[in-house]
Coordinates of N, CA, C and O and ligand atoms in Angstrom, one line a residue:
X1095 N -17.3 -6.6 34.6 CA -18.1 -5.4 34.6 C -19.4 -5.7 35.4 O -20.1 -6.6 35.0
X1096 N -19.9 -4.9 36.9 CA -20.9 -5.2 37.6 C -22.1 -4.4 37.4 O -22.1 -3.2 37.4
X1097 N -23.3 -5.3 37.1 CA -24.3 -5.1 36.9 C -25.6 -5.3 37.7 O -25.4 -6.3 38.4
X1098 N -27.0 -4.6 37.9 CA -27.6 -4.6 39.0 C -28.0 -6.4 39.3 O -28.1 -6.9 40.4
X1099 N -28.2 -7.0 38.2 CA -28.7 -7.9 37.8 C -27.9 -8.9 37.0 O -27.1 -8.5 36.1
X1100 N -28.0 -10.2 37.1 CA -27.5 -11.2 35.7 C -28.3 -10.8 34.7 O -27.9 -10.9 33.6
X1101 N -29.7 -10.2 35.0 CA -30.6 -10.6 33.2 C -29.9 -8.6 33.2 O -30.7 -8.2 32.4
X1102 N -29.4 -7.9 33.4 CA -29.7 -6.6 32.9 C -28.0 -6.6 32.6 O -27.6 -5.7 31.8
X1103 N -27.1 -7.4 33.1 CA -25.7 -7.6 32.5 C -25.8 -8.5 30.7 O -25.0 -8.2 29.8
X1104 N -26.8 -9.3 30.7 CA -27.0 -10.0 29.6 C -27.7 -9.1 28.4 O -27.2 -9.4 27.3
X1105 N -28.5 -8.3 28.5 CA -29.0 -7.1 27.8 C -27.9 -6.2 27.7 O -27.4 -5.8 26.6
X1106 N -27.8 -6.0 28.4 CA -26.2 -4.6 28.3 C -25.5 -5.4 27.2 O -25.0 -4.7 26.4
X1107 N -25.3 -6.7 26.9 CA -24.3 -7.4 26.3 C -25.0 -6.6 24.9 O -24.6 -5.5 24.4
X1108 N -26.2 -7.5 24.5 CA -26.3 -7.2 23.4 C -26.5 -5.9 22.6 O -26.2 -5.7 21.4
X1109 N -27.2 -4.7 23.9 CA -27.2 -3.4 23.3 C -25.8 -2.9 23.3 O -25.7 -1.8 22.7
X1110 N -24.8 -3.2 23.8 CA -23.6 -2.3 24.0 C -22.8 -3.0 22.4 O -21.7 -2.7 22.1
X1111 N -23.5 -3.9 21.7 CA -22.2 -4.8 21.0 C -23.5 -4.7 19.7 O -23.3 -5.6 18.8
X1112 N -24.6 -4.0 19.5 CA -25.5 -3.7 18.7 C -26.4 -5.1 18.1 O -27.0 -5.0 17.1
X1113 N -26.4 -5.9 18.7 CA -27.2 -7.2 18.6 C -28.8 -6.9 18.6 O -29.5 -6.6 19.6
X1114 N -29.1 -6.9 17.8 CA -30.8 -7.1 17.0 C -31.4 -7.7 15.8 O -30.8 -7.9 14.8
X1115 N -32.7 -7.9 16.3 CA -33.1 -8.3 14.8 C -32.8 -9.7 14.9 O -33.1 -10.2 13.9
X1116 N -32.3 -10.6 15.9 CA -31.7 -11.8 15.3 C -31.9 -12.6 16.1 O -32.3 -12.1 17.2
X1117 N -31.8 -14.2 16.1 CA -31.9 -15.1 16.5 C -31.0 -15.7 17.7 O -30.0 -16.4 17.3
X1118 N -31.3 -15.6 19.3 CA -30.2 -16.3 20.0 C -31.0 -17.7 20.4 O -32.2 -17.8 20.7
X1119 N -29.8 -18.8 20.3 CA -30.5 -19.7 21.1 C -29.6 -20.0 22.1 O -28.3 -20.0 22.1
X1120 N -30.8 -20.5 23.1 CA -31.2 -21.2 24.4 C -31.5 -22.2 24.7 O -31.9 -23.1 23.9
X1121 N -31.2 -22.4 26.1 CA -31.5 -23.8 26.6 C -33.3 -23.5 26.8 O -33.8 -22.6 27.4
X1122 N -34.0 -24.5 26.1 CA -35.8 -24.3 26.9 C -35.8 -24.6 28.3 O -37.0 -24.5 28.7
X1123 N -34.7 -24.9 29.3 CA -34.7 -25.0 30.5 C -33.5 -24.7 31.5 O -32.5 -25.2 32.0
X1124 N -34.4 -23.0 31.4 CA -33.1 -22.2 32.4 C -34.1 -21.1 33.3 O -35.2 -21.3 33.7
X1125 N -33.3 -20.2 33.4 CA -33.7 -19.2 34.4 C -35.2 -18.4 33.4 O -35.0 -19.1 32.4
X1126 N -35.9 -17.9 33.3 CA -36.7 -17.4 32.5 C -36.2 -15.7 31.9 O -36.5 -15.3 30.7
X1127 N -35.6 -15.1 32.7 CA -34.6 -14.1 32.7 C -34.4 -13.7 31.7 O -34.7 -12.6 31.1
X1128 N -33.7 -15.1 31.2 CA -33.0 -15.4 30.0 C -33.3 -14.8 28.5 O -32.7 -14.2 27.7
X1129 N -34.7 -15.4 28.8 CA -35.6 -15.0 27.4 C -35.8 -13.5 27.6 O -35.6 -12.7 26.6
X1130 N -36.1 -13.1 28.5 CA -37.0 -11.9 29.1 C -35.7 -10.6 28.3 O -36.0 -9.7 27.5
X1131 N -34.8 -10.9 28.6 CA -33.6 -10.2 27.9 C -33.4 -10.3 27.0 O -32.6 -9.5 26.5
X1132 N -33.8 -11.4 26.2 CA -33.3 -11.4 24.7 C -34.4 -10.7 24.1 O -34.2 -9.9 23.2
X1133 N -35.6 -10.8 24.6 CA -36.4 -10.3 24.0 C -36.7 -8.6 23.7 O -36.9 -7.9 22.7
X1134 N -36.6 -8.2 25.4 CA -36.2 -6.7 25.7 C -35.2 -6.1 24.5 O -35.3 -5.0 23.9
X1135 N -34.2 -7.1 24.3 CA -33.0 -6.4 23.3 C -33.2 -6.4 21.8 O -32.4 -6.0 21.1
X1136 N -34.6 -6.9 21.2 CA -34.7 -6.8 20.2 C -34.6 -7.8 19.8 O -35.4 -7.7 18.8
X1137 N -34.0 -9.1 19.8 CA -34.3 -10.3 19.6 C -35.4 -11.3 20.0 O -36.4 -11.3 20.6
X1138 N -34.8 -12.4 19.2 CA -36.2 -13.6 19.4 C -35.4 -14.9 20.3 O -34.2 -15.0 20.0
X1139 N -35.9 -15.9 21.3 CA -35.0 -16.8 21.8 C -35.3 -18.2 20.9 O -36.4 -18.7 20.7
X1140 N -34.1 -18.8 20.6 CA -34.6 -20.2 19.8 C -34.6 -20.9 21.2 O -33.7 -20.7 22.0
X1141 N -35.6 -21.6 21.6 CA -35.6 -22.9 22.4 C -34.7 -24.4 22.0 O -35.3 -25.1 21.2
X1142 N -33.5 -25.0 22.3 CA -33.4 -25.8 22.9 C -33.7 -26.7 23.9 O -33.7 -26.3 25.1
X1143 N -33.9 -28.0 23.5 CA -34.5 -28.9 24.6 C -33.1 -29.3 25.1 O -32.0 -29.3 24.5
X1144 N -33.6 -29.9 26.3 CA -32.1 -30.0 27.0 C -32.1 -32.0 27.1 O -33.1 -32.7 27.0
X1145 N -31.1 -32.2 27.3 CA -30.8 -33.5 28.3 C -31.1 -34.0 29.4 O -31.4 -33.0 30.1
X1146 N -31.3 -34.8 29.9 CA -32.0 -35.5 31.5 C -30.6 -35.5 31.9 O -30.4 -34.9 32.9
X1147 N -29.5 -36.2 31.3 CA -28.5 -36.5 32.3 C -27.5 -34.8 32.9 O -27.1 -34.9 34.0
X1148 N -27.4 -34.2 32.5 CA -27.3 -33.0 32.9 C -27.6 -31.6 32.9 O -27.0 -30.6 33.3
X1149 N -28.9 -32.0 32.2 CA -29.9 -30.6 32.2 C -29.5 -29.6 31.1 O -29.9 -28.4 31.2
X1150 N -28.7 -30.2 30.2 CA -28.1 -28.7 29.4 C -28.7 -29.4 28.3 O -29.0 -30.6 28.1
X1151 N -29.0 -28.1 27.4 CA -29.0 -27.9 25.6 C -28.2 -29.3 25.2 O -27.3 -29.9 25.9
X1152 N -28.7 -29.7 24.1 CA -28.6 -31.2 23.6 C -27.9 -30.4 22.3 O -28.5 -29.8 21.3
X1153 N -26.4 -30.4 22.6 CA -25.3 -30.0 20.9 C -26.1 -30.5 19.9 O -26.3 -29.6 19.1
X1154 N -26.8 -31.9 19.6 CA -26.7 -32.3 18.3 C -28.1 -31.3 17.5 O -28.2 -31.0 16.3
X1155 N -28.9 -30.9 18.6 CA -30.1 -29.6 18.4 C -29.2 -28.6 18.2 O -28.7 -28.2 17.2
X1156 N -28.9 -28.3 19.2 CA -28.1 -26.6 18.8 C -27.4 -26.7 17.5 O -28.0 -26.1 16.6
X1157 N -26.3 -27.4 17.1 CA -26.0 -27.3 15.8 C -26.7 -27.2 15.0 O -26.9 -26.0 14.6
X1158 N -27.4 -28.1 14.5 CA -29.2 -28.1 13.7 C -29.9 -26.8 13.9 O -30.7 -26.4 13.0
X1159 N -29.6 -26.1 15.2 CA -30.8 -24.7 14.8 C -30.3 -23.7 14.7 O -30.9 -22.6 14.7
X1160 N -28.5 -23.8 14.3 CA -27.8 -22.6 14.0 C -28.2 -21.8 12.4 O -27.7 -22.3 11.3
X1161 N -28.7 -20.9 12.4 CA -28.6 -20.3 10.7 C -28.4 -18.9 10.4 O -27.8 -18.2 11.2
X1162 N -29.0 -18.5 9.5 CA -28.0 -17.2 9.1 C -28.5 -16.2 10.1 O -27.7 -15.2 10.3
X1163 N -29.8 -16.2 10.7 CA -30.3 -15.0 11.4 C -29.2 -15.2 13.1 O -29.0 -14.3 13.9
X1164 N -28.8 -16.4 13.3 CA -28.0 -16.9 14.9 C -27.6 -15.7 14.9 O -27.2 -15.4 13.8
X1165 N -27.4 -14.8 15.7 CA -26.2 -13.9 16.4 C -25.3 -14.7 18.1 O -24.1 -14.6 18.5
X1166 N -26.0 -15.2 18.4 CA -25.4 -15.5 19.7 C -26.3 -17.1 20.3 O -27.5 -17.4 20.3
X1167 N -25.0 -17.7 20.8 CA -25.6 -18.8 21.6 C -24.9 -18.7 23.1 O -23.8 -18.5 23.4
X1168 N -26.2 -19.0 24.0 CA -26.1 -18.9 25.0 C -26.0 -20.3 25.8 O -27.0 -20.9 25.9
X1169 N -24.8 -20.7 26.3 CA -24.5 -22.4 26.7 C -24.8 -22.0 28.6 O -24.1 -21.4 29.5
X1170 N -25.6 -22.3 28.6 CA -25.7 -22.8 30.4 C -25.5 -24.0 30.4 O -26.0 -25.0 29.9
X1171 N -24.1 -23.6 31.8 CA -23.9 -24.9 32.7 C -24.8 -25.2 33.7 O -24.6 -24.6 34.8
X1172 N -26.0 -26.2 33.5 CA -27.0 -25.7 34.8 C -26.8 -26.7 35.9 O -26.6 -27.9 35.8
X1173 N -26.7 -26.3 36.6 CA -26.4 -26.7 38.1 C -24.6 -26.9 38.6 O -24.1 -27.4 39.6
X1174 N -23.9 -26.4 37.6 CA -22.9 -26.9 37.5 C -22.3 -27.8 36.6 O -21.1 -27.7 36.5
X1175 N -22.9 -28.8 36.0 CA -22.7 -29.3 34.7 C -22.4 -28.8 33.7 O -23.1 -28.0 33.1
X1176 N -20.9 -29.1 33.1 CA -20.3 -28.0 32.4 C -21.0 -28.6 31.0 O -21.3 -29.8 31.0
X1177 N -21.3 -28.0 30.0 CA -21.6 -28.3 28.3 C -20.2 -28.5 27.9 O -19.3 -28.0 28.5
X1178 N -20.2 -29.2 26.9 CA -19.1 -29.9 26.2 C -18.3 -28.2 25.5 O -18.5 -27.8 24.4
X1179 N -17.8 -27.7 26.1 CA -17.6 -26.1 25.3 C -16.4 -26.6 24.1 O -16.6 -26.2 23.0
X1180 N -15.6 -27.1 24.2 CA -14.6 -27.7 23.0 C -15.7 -28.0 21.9 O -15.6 -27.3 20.9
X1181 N -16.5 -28.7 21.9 CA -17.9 -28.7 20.8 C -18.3 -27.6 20.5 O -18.3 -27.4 19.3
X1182 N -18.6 -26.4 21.4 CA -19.4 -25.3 21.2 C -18.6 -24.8 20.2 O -19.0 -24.5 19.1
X1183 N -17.2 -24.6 20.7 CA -16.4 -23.7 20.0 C -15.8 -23.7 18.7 O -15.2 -22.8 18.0
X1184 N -16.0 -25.4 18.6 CA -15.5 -25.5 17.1 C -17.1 -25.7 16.3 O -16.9 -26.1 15.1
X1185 N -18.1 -25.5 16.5 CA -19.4 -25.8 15.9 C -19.6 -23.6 15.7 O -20.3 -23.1 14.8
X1186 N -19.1 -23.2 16.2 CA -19.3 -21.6 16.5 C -18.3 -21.5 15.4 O -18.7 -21.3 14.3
X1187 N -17.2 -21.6 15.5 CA -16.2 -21.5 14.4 C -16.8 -22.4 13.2 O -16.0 -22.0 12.3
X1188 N -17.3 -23.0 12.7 CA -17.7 -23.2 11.4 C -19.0 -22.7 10.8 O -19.2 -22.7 9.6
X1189 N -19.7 -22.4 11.9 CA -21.4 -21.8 11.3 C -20.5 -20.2 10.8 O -20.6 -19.8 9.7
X1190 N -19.8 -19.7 11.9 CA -19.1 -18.3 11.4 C -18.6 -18.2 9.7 O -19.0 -17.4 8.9
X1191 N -17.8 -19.2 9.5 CA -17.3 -19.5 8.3 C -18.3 -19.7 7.4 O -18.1 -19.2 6.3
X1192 N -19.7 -20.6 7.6 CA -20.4 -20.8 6.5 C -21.3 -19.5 6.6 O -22.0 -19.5 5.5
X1193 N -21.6 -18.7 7.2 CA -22.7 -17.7 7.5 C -22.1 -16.4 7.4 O -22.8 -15.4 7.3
X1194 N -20.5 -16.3 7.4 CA -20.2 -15.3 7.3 C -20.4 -14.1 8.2 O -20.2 -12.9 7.9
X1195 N -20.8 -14.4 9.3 CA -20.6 -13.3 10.2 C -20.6 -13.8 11.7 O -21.0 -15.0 11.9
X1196 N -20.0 -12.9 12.8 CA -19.8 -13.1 14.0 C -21.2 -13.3 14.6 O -22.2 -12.7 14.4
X1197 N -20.8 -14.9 15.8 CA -21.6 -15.7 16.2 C -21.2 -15.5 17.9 O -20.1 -15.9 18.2
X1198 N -21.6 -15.1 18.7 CA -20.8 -14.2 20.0 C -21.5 -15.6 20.6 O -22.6 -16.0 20.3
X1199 N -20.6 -16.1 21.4 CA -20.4 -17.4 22.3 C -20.7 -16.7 24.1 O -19.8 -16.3 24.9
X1200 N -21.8 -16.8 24.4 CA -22.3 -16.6 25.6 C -22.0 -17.5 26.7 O -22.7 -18.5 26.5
X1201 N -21.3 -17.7 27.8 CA -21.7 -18.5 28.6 C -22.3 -17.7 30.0 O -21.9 -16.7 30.5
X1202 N -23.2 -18.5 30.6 CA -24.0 -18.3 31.1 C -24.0 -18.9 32.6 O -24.9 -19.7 32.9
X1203 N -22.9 -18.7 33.6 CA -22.0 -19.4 34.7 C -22.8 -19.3 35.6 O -22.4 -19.7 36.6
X1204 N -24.3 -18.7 35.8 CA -24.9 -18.2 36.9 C -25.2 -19.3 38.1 O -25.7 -19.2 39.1
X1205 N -24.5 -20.6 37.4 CA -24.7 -21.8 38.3 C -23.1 -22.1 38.5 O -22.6 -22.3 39.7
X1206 N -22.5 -22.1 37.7 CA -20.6 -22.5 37.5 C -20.0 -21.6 37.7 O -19.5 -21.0 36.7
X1207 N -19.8 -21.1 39.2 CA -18.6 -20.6 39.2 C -17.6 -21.6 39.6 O -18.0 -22.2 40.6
X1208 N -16.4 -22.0 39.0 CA -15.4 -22.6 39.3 C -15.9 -24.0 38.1 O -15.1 -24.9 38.1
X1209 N -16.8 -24.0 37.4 CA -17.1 -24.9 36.9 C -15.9 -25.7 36.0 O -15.5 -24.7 35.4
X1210 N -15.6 -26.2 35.9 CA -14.7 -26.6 34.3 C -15.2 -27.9 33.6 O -15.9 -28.7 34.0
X1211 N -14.3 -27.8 31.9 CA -14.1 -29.2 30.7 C -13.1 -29.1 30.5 O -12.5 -28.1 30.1
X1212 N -12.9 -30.1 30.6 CA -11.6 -30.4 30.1 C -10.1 -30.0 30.8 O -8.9 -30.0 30.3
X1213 N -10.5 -29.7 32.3 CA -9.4 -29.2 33.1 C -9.6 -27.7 32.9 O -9.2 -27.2 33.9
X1214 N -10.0 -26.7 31.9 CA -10.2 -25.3 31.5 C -11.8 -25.2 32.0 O -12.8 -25.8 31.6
X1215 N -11.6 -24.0 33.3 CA -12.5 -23.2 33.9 C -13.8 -22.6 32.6 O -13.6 -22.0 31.5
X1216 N -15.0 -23.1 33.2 CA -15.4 -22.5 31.6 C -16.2 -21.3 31.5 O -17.1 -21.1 30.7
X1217 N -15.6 -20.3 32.6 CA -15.5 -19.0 32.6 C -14.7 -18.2 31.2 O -15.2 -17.4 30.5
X1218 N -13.4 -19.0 31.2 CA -12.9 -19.0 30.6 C -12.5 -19.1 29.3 O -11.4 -19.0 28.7
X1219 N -14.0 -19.7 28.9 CA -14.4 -19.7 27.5 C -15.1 -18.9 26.6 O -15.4 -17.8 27.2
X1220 N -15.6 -18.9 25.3 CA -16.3 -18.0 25.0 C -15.9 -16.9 24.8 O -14.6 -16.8 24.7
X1221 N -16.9 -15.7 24.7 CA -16.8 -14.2 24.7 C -16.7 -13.4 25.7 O -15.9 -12.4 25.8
X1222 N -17.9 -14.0 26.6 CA -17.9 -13.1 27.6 C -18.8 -14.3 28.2 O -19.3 -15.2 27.6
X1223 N -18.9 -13.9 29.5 CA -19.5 -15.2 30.5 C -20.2 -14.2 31.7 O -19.8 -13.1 32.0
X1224 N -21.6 -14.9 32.2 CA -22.7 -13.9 32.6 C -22.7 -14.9 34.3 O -22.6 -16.1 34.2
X1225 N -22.9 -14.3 35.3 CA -23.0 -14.7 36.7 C -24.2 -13.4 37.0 O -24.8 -12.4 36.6
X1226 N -24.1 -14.3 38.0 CA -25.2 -13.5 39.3 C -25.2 -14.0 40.6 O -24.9 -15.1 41.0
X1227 N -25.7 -12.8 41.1 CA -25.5 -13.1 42.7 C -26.4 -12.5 43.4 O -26.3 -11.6 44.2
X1228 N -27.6 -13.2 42.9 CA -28.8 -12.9 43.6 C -28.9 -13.9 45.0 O -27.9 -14.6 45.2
X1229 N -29.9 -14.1 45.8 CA -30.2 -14.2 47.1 C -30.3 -16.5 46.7 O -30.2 -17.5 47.4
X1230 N -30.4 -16.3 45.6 CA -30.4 -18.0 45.0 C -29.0 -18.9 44.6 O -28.9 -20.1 44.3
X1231 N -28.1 -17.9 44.6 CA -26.5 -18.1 43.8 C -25.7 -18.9 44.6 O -26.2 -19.5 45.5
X1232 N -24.6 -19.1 44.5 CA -23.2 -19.7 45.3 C -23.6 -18.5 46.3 O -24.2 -18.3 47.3
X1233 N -22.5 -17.4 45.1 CA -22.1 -16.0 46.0 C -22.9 -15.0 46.2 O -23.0 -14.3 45.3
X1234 N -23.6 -14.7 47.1 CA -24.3 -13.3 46.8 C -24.4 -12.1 47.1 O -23.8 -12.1 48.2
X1235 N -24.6 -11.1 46.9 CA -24.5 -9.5 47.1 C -25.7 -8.8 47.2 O -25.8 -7.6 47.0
X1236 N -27.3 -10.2 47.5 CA -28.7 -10.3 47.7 C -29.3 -9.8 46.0 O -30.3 -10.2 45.5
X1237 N -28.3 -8.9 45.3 CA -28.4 -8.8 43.7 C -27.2 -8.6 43.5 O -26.2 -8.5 44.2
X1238 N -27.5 -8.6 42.0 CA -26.0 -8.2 41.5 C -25.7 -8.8 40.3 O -26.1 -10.0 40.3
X1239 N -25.2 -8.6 39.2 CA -24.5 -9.3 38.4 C -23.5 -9.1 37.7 O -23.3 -7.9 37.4
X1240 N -22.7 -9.9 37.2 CA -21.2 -9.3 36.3 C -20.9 -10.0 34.8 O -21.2 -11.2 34.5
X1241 N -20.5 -9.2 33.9 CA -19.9 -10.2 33.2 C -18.4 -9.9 32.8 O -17.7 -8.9 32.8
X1242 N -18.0 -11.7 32.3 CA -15.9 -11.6 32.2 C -16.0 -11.4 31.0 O -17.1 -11.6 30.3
X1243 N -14.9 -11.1 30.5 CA -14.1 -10.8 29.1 C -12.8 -11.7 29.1 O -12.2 -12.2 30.0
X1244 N -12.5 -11.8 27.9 CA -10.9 -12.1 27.8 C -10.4 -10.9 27.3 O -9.3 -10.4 27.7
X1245 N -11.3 -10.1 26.1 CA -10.7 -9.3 25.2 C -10.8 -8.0 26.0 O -11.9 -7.6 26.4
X1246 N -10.3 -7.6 26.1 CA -10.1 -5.8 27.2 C -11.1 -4.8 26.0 O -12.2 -4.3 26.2
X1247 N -10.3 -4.9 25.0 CA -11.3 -3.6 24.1 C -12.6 -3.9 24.3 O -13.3 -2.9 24.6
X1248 N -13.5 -5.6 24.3 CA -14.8 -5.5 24.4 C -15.2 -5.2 26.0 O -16.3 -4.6 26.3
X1249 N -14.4 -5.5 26.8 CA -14.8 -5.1 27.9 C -15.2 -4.0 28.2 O -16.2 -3.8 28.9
X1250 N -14.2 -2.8 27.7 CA -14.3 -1.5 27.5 C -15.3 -1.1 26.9 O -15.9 -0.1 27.2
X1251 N -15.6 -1.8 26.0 CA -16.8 -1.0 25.2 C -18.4 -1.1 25.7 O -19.5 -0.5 25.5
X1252 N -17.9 -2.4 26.6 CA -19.3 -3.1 27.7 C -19.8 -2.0 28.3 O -20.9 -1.4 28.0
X1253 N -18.5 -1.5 29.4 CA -18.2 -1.0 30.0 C -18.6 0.5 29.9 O -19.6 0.7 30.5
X1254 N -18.0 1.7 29.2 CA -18.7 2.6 28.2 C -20.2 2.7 27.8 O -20.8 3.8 27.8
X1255 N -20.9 1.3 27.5 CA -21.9 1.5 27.3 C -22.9 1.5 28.9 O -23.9 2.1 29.3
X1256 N -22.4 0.8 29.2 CA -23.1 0.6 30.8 C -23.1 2.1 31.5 O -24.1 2.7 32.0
X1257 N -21.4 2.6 31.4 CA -22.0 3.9 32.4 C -22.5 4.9 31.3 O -23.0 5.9 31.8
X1258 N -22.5 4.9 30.2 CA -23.5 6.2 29.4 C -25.4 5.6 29.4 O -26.3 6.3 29.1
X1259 N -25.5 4.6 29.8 CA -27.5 4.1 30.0 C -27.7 3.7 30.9 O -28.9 3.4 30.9
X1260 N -27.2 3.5 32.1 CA -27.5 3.2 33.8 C -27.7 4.3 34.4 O -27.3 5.3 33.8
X1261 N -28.2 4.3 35.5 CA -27.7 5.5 36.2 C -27.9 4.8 37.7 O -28.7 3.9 38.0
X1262 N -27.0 5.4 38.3 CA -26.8 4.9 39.9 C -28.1 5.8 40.9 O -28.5 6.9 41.1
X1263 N -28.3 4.5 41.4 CA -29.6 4.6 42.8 C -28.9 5.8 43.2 O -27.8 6.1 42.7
X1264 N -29.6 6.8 44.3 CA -29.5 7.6 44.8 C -29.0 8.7 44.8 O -29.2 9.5 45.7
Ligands
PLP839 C1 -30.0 -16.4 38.3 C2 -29.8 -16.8 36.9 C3 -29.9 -15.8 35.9 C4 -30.3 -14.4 36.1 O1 -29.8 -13.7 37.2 P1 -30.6 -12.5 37.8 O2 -29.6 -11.8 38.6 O3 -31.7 -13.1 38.6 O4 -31.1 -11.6 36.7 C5 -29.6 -16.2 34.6 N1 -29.3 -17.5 34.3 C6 -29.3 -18.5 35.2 C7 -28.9 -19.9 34.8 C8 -29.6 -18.1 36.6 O5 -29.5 -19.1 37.5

């Protein structure tokens, strides 16, 4: 689903799927965007401190700062350095279980496209996965941003909400 922007495709996420009120966490060292959108959407960003050896969110913090307010974690691969997503997804599947409600698994590719762990693209992880293609990216379109789906109905409902609150330039 294309969007004008990566930060206005990551907002669309949370207003189209009713996310508020709640806690996402982040890497404390990413695009600033990041925040800027969670905050726009009614949320607050938890900071994660990252690692030296490849710049991402440190799992043994993220686990530790998941609690009942979490709605969503956002894993950036920064520079291409994939996060351990096999961790993500089984640490996401058990906070779900003890918290009792859906924990929406963000990834945040605006650096990985083609990235992978474990031999699996890690586009292909997650809920939905957020790129951009601003004038700074791999690919660009000078702006631009998209996000993937696996599940068609959320896509559709992305989708739906994007064209009933955008409206097209000219
Ligand atoms: C570029 C970037 C974004 C935001 O993209 P925009 O299109 O500038 O809004 C988000 N996260 C990361 C890691 C980025 O590099």
């Amino acid at each position: 689903i294309a969007f004008p922007y990566g930060r206005s495709a990551q907002w669309a996420f949370f207003k189209a799927m009713g996310i508020e009120n709640g806690e996402i966490i982040m890497p404390a060292y990413t695009c600033s965007v990041v925040a800027h959108a969670i905050t726009l959407s009614g949320n607050t960003p938890r900071f994660i401190d990252i690692d030296l050896y490849d710049y991402n969110m440190n799992l043994d913090s993220t686990e530790l700062a998941i609690n009942k307010n979490t709605r969503a974690i956002i894993a950036t691969h920064t520079f291409g350095y994939p996060q351990d997503i096999d961790r993500l997804e089984l640490m996401v599947k058990q906070a779900e279980k003890r918290f009792g409600h859906k924990i929406w698994l963000i990834n945040d590719c605006c650096h990985a496209f083609g990235a992978e762990w474990n031999g699996k693209l890690i586009g292909s992880s997650g809920d939905v996965s957020i790129y951009a293609f601003n004038i700074s990216k791999m690919i660009t379109s000078i702006f631009g941003g998209m996000l993937t789906f696996h599940d068609k109905d959320l896509a559709n409902k992305v989708r739906k909400w994007r064209d009933e609150n955008f409206v097209k330039a000219g």
